[in-house]
Structures are given as structure tokens and as C-alpha cells.
PDB file of C-alpha atoms in Angstrom:
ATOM      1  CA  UNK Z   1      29.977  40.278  16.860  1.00  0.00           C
ATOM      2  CA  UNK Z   2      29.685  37.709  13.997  1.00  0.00           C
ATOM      3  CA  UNK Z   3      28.752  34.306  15.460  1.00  0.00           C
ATOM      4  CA  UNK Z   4      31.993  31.937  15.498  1.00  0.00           C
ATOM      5  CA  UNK Z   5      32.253  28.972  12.960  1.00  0.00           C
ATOM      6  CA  UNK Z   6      30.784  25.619  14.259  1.00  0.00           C
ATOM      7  CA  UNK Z   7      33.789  23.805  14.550  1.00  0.00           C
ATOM      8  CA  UNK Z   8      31.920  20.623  13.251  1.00  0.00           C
ATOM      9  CA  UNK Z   9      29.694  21.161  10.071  1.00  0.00           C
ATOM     10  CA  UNK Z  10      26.783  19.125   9.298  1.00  0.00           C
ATOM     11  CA  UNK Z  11      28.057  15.786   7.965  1.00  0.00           C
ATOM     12  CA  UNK Z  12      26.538  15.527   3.937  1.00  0.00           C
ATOM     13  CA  UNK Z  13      23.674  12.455   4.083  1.00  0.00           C
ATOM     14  CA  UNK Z  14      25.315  10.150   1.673  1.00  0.00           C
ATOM     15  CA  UNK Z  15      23.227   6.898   0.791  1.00  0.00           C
ATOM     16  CA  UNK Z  16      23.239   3.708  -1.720  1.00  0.00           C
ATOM     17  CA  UNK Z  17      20.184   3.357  -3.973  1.00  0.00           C
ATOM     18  CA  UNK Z  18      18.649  -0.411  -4.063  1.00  0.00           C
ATOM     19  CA  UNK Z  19      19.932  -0.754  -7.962  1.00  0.00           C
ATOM     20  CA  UNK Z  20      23.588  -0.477  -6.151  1.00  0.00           C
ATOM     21  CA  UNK Z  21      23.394  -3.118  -4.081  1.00  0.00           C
ATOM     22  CA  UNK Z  22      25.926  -5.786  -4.939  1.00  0.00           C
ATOM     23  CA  UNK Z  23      25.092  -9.033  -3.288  1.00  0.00           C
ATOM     24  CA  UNK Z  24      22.338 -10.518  -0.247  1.00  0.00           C
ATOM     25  CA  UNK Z  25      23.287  -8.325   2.592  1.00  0.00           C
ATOM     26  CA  UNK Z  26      23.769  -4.410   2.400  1.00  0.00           C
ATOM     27  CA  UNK Z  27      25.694  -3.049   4.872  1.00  0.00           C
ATOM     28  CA  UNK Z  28      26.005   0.522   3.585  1.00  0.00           C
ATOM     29  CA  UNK Z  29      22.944   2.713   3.933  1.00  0.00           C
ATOM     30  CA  UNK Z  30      19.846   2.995   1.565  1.00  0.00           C
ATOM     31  CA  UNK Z  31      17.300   6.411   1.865  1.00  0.00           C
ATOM     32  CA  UNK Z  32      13.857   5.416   1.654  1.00  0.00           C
ATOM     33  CA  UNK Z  33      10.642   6.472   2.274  1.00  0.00           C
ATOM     34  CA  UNK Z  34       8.130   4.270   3.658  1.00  0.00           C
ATOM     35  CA  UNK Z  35       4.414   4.746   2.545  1.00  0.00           C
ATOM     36  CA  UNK Z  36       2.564   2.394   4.111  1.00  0.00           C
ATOM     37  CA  UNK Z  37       2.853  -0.648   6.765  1.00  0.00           C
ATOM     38  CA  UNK Z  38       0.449  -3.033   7.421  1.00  0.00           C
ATOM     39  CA  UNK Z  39       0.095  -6.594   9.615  1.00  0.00           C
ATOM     40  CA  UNK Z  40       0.707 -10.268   7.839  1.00  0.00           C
ATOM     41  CA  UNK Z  41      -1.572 -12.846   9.487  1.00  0.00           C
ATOM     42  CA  UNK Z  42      -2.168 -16.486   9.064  1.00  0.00           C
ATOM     43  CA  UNK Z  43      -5.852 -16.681   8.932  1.00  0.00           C
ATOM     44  CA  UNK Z  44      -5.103 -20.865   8.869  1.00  0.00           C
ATOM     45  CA  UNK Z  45      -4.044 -20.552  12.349  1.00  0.00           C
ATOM     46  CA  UNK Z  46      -6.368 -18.048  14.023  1.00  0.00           C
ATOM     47  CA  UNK Z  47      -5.228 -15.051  12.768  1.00  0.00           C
ATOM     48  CA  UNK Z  48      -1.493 -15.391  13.819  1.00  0.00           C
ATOM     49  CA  UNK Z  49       0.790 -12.406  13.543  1.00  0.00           C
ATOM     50  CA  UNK Z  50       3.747 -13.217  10.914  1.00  0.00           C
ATOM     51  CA  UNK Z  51       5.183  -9.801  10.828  1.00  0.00           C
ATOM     52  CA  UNK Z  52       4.906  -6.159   9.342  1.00  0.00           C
ATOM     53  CA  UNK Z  53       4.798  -5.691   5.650  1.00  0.00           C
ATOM     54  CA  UNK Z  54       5.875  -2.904   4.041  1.00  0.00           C
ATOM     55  CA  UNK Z  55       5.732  -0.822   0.915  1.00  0.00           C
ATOM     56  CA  UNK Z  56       8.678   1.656   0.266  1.00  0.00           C
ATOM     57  CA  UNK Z  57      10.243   4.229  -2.014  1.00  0.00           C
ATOM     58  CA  UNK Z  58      13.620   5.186  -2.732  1.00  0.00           C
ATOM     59  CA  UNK Z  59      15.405   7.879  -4.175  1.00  0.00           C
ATOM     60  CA  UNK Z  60      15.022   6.539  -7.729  1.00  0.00           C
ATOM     61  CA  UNK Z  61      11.208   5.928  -7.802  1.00  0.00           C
ATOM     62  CA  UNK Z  62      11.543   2.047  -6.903  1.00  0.00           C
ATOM     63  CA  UNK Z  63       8.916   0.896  -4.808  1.00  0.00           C
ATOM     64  CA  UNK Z  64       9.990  -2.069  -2.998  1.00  0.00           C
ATOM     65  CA  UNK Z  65       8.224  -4.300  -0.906  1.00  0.00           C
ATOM     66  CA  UNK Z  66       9.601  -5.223   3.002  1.00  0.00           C
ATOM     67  CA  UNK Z  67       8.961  -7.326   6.041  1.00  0.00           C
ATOM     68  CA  UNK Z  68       9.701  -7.120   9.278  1.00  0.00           C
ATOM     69  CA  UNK Z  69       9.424 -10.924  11.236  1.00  0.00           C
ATOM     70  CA  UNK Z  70       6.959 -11.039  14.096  1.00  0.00           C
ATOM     71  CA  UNK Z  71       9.826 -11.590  16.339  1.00  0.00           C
ATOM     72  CA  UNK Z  72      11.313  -8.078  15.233  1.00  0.00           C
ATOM     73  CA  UNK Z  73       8.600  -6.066  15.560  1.00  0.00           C
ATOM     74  CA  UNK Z  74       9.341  -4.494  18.778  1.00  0.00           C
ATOM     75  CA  UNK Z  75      12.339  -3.049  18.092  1.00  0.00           C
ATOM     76  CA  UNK Z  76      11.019  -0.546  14.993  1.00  0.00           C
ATOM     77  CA  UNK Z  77       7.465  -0.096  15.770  1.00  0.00           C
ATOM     78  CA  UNK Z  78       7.263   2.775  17.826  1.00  0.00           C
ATOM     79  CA  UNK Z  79       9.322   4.951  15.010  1.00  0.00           C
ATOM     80  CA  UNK Z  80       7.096   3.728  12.216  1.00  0.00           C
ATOM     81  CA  UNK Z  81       5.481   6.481  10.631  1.00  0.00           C
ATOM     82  CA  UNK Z  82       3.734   6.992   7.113  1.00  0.00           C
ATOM     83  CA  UNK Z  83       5.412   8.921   4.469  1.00  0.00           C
ATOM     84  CA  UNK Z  84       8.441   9.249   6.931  1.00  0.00           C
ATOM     85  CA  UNK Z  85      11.636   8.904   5.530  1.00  0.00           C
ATOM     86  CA  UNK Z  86      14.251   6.521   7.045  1.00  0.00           C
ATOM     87  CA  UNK Z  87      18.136   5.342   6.556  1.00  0.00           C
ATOM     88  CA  UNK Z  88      17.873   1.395   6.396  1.00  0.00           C
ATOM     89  CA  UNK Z  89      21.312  -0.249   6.780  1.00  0.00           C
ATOM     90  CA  UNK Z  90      22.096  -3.950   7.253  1.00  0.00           C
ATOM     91  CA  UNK Z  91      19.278  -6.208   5.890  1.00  0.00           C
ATOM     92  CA  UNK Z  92      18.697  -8.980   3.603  1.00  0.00           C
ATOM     93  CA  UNK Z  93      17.881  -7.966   0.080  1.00  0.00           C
ATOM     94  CA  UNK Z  94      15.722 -11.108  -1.644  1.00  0.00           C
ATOM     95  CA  UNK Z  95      14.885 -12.122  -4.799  1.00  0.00           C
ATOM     96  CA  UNK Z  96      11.127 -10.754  -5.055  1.00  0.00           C
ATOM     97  CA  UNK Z  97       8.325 -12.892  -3.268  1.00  0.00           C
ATOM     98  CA  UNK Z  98       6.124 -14.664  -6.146  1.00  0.00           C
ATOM     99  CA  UNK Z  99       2.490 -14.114  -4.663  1.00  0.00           C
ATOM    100  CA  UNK Z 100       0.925 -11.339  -3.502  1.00  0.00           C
ATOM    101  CA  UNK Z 101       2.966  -8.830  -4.916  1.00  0.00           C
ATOM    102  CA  UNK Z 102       2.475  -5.003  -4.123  1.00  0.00           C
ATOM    103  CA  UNK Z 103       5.902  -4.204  -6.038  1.00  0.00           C
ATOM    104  CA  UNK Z 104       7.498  -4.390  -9.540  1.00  0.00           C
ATOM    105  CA  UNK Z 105      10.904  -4.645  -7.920  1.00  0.00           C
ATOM    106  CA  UNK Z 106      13.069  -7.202  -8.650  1.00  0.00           C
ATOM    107  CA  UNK Z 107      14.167  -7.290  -5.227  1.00  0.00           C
ATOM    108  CA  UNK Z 108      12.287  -7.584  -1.491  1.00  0.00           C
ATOM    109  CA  UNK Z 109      13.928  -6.535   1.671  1.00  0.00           C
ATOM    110  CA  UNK Z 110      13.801  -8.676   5.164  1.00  0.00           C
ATOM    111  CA  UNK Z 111      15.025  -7.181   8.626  1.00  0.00           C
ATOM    112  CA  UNK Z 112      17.170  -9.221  10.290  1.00  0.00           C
ATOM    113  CA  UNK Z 113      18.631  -8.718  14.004  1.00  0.00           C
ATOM    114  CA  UNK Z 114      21.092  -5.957  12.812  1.00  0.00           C
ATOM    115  CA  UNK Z 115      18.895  -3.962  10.859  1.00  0.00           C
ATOM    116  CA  UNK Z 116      18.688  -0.370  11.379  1.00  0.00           C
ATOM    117  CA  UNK Z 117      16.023   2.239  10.569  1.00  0.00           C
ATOM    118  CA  UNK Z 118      16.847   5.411  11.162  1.00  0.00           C
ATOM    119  CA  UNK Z 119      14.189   8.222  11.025  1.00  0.00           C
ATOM    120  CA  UNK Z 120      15.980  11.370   9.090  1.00  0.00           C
ATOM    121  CA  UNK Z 121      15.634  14.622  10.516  1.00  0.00           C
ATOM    122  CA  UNK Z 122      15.132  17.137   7.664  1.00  0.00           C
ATOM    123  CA  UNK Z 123      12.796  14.861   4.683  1.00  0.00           C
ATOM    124  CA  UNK Z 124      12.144  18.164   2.785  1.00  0.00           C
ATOM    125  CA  UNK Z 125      15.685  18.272   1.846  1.00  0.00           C
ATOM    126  CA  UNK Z 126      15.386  14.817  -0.081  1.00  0.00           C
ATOM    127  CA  UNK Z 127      12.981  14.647  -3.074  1.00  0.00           C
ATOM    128  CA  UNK Z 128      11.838  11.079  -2.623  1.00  0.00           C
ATOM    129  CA  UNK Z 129       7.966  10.645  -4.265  1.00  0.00           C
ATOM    130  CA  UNK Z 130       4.949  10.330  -1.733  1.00  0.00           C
ATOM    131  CA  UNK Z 131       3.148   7.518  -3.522  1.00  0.00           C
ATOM    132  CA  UNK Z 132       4.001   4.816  -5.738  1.00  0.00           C
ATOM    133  CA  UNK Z 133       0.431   3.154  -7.257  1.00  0.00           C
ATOM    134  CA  UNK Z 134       0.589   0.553  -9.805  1.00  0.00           C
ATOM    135  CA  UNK Z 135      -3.342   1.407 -11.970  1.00  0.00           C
ATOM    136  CA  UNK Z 136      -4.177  -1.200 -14.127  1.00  0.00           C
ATOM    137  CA  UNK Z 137      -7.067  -1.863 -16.357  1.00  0.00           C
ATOM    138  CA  UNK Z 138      -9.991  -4.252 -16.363  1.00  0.00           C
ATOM    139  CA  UNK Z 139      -8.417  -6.571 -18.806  1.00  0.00           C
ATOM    140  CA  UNK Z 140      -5.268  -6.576 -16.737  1.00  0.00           C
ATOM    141  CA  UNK Z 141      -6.681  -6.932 -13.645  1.00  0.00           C
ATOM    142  CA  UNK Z 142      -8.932  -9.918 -15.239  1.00  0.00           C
ATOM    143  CA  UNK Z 143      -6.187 -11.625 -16.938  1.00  0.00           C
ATOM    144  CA  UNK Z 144      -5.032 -12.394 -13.628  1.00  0.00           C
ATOM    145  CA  UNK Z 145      -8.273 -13.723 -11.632  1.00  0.00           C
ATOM    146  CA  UNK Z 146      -7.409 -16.369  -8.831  1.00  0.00           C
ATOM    147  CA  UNK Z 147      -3.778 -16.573  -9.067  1.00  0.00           C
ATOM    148  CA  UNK Z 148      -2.941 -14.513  -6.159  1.00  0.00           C
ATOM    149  CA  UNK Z 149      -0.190 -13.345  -7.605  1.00  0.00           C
ATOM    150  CA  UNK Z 150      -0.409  -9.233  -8.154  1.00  0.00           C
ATOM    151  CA  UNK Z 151      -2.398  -6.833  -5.958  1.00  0.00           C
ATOM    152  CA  UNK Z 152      -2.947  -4.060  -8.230  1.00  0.00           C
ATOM    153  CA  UNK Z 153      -4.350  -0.673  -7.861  1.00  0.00           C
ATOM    154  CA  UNK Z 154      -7.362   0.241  -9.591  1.00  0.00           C
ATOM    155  CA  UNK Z 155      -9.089   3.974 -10.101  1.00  0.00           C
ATOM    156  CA  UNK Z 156     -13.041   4.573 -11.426  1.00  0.00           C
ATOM    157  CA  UNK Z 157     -15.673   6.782 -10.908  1.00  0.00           C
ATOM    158  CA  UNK Z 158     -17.903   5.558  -7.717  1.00  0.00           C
ATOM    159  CA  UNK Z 159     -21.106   4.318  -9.564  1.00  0.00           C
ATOM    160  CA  UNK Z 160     -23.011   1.944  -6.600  1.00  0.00           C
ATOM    161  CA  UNK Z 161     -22.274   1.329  -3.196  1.00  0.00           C
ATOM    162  CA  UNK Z 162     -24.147  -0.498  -0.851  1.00  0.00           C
ATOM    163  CA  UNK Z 163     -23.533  -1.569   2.814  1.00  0.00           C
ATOM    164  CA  UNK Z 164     -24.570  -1.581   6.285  1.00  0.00           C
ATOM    165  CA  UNK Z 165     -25.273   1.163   7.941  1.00  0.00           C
ATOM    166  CA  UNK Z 166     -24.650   3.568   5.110  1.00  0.00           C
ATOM    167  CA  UNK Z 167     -27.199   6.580   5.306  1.00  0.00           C
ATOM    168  CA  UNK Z 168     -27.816   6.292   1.451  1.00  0.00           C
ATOM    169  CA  UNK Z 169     -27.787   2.760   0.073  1.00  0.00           C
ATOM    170  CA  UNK Z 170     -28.203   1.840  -3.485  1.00  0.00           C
ATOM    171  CA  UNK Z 171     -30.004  -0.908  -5.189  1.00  0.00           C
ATOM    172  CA  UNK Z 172     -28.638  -4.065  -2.887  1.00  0.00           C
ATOM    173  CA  UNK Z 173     -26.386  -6.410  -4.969  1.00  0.00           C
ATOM    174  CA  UNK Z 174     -25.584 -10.525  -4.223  1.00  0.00           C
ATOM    175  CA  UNK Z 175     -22.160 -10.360  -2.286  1.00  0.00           C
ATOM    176  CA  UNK Z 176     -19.773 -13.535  -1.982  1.00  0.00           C
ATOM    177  CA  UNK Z 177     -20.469 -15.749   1.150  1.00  0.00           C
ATOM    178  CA  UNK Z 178     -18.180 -15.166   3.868  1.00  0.00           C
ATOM    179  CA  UNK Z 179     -15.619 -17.560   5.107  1.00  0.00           C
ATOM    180  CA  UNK Z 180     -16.195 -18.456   8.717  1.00  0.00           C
ATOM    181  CA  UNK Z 181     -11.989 -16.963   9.649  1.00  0.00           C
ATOM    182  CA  UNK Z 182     -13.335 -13.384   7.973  1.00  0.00           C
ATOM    183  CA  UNK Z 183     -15.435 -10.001   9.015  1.00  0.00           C
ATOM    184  CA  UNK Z 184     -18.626 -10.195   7.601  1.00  0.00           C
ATOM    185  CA  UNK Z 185     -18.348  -6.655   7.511  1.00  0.00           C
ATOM    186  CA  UNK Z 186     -18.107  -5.559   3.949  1.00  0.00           C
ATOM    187  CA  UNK Z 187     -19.129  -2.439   1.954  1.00  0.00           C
ATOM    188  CA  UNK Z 188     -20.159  -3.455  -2.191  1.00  0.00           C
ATOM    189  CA  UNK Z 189     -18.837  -0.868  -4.717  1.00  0.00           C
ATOM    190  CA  UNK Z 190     -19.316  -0.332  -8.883  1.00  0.00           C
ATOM    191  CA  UNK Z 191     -16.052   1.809 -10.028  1.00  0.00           C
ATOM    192  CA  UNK Z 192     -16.368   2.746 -13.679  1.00  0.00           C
ATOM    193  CA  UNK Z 193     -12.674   2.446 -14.966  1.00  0.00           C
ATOM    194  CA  UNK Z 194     -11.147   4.597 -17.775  1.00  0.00           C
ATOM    195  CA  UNK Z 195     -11.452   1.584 -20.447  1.00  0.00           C
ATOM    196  CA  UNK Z 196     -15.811   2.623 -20.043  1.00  0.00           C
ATOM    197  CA  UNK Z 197     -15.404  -0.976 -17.960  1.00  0.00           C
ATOM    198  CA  UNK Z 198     -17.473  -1.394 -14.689  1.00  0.00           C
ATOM    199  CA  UNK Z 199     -15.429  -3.130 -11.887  1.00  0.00           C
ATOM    200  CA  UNK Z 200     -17.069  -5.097  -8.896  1.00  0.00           C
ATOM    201  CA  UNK Z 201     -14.898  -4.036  -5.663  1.00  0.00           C
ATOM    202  CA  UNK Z 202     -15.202  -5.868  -2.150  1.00  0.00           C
ATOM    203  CA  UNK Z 203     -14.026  -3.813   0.747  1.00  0.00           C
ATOM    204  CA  UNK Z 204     -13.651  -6.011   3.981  1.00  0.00           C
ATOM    205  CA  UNK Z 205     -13.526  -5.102   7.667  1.00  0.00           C
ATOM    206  CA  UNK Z 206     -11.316  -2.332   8.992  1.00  0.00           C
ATOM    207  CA  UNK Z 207     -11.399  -1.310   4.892  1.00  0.00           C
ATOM    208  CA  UNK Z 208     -14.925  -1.315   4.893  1.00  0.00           C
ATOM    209  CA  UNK Z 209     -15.433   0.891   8.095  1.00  0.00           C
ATOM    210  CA  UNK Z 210     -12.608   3.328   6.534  1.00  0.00           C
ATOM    211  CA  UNK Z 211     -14.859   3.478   3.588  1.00  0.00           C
ATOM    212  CA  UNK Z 212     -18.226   4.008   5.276  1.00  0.00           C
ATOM    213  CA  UNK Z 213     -16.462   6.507   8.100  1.00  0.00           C
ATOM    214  CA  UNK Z 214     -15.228   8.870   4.669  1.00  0.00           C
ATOM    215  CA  UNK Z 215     -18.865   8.449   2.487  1.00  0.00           C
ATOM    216  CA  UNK Z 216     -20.887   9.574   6.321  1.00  0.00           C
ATOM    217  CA  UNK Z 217     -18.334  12.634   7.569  1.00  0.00           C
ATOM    218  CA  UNK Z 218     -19.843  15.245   4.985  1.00  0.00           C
ATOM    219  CA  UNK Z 219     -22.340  16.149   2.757  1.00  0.00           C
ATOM    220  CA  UNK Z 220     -19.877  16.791   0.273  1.00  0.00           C
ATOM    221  CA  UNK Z 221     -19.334  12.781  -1.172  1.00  0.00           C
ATOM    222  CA  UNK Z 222     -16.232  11.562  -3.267  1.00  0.00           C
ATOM    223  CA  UNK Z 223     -16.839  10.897  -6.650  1.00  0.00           C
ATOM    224  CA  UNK Z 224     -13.666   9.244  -7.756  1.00  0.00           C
ATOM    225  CA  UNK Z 225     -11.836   6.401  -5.370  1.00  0.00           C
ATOM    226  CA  UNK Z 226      -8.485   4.896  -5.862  1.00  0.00           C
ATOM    227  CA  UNK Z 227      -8.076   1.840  -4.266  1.00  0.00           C
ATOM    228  CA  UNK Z 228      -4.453  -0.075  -3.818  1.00  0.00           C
ATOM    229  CA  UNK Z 229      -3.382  -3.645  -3.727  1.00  0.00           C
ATOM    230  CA  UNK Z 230      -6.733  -5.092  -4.040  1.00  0.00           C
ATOM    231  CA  UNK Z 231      -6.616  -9.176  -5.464  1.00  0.00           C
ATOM    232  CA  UNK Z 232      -8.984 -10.068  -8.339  1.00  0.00           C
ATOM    233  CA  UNK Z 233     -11.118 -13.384  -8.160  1.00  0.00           C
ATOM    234  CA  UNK Z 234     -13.686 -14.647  -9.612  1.00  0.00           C
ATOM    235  CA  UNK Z 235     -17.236 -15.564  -7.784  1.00  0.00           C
ATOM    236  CA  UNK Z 236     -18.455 -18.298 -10.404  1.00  0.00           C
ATOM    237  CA  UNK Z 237     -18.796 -16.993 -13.803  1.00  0.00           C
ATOM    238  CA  UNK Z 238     -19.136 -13.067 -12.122  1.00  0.00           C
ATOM    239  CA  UNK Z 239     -15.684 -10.874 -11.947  1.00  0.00           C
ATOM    240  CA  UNK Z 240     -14.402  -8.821  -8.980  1.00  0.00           C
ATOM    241  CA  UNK Z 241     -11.613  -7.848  -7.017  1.00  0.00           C
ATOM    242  CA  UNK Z 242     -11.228  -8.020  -2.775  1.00  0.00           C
ATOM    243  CA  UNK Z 243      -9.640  -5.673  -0.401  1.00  0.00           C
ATOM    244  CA  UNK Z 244      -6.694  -6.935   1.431  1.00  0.00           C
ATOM    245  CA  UNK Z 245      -4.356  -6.017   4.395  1.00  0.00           C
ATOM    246  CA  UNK Z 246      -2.452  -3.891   2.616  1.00  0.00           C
ATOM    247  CA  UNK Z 247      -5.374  -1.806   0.872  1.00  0.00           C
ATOM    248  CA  UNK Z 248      -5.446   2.073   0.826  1.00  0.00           C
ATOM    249  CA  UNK Z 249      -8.312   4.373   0.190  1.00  0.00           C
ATOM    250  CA  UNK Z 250      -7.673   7.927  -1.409  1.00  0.00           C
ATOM    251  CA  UNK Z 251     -10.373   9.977  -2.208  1.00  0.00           C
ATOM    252  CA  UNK Z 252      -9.128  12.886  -2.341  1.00  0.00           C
ATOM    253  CA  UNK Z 253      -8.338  15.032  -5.519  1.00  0.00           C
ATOM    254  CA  UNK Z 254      -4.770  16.142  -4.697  1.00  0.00           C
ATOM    255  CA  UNK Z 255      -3.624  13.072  -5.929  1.00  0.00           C
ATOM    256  CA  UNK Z 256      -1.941  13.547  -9.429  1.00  0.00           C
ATOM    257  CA  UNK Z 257      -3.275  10.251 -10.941  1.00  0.00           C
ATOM    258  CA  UNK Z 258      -6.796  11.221  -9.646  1.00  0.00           C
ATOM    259  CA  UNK Z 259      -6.924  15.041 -10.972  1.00  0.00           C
ATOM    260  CA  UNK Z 260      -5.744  13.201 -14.147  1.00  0.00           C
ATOM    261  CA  UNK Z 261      -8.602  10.947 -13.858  1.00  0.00           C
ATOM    262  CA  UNK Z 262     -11.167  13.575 -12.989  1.00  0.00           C
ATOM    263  CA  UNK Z 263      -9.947  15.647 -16.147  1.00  0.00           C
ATOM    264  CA  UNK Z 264     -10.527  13.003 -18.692  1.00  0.00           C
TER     265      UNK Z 264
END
């Protein structure tokens, strides 16, 4: 006997894209996935928690950059996953924050008390990217030394490292003294870039550990790294750029902009 008809169909997932919000507050519900989350501190006042930032994607490719107060935190963090899609209904959309930036949206978004984030069931069925990395070059990233402004992604071939308690160090290199309110933990890298330019990279703390956990678990080393939302500076007349909070490590070669990188 043929099964009977469910006499309540699956409702259709409709959804707003950010572009069609009209207005400060968005009631109606936006589809996004979220790609990364990481803690905001105030290292003036002993590390204080200020909330969760954010990075996430919706269904048009907009990366767009969110934040969750301290005060809030509670109520989403135990359904916070990585590259987990979400409905988000109800929050403050903001003109775009004017320092450390992580997005080239126009627009942030803030929780408030009524915010929801939903966790949807089925992601497969809604072809939202996995990634969103904003590569820039040497004379980019330099044009912008000490302004705090952008944290850009960067790509390069790995051509020093050095760092404690990494099995094979290179020659050792003079690294930046360290401000009494950060880890003196710190693994040195060389990344040549596409332009033929040599970068100067800075990992610090948990970063640094992530980076010297991945070089140690194999024989079998990475040869290209792509780094996110890392903040250029300068260290008198010498160049570089410095992990922060919100910095991501892939060095793996699934990634399309590093297969493209390890073709050329």
C-alpha cells in the first residue's frame, strides 16, 4: 500500500539577502553561513572579554563582519559552529566599523536581545561559499602599514621559519620586542608572495602553537600557507605584518586560491 500524503509538506526556506535590507533593524530572516568566530578583548584592561566577532557569508558571496556583546554571549554559544549555516533574524545592521576590518561590506551586523540564530537543518541544499579571503599584495598590504585599518589575507610560498621548539629551525632572525599585555610565544615566517616579494609574518600565541602543532604532525611539511586577517606594521624602517584574533591558517591544497597558487 502506497504510503499516505503528509498532510503538512515541508515549508520552502525563504530568506532576505543583506543587499535587501531596507533600514537599521531587520526583522525578516537573512541565510548565512558563518566561517569563523573568534573572542574581542581589551588588552588595556587585562584582557577583558568585549564579545564574539564574527565573519559571515551569505547567499550572494558578501562576507560581512558581526559581533555578538559580551553580555550576549551565552545565549548563542553553544550552537556556534564553523562553516554551519544559520537563519539570523532581528539584529542591528551598522554602517561598517572603520578599523580593523575583516570585510568589504558596507554594512556590520550587532546582536541585540531579540536576535535569533537558527542552525538550518539540511546546508547541502543551499549553495552558500565555504570561504571568503580577501589576498592582497605586498604593495597593498604596505600601503597600509600602522593604520590599523584592514586585516588582509596574504598567500606565499613558506621560505624561513623559525621558533621555539620547532624540530627544524632556520637561520634565527631579530623579532619585535614583546609588549608586557602579550604571549611571548611567537613563531617568525618568510612567505614569498606572487609579486616575487618576500613578506615578514609574525604569528602570536594560540596562532603560533597552531602553526608549530601543523609543521611537527608529519614528515610530509606544507609548502604554501595562507594566512587571514593579519595587520601590517612597521618595526622601524623593516616591514611586516602580525597575527591577530581573528587569524586562520590553511595549509592545505584543497583550497581553490591555493591550488591556483601552487600552479603558477
Amino acid at each position: 500500500m502506497a504510503p499516505e500524503p503528509s498532510p503538512h509538506p515541508p515549508k520552502t526556506l525563504t530568506f532576505n539577502i543583506l543587499d535587501e535590507i531596507d533600514g537599521d533593524y531587520c526583522h525578516e530572516e537573512v541565510l548565512v553561513r558563518l566561517i569563523h568566530f573568534w573572542e574581542a578583548q581589551n588588552f588595556k584592561k587585562g584582557d577583558a572579554l568585549i564579545g564574539l566577532e564574527l565573519l559571515l557569508i551569505d547567499s550572494e558571496s558578501n562576507g560581512v563582519y558581526g559581533f555578538i556583546p559580551a553580555t550576549r554571549i551565552s545565549r548563542y554559544e553553544k550552537t556556534l559552529k564553523p562553516n554551519s549555516i544559520y537563519k539570523l533574524s532581528k539584529f542591528l545592521s551598522t554602517p561598517s566599523k572603520k578599523l580593523y576590518k575583516v570585510s568589504d561590506y558596507k554594512k556590520d551586523i550587532c546582536f541585540t536581545m531579540k536576535t535569533t540564530m537558527t542552525p538550518v537543518p539540511d546546508p547541502v541544499a543551499h549553495n552558500i561559499e565555504e570561504h571568503k579571503f580577501r589576498l592582497r599584495s605586498f604593495k597593498d598590504l604596505a600601503a597600509i602599514a600602522d593604520t590599523n585599518t584592514q586585516l588582509f589575507d596574504v598567500i606565499g610560498q613558506i621560505q624561513l621559519i623559525t621558533g621555539a621548539n620547532l624540530h627544524s629551525p632556520t637561520t634565527m632572525e631579530k623579532t619585535p620586542e614583546v609588549e608586557s599585555s602579550r604571549s611571548k610565544d611567537r613563531v617568525f615566517l618568510h612567505l614569498q608572495m606572487k609579486d616575487g616579494e618576500t613578506i615578514c609574518i609574525y604569528l602570536w600565541g594560540s596562532i603560533a602553537g597552531k602553526f608549530r602543532a601543523r609543521w611537527n604532525q608529519d614528515e610530509t611539511r606544507p609548502v604554501v600557507l595562507l594566512i587571514t586577517t593579519v595587520n601590517p606594521k612597521t618595526n622601524g624602517s623593516a616591514f611586516s605584518v602580525s597575527s591577530t584574533s581573528a587569524t586562520r591558517l590553511f595549509f592545505y591544497s584543497d583550497i581553490a586560491e591555493t591550488k591556483q597558487f601552487m600552479s603558477w
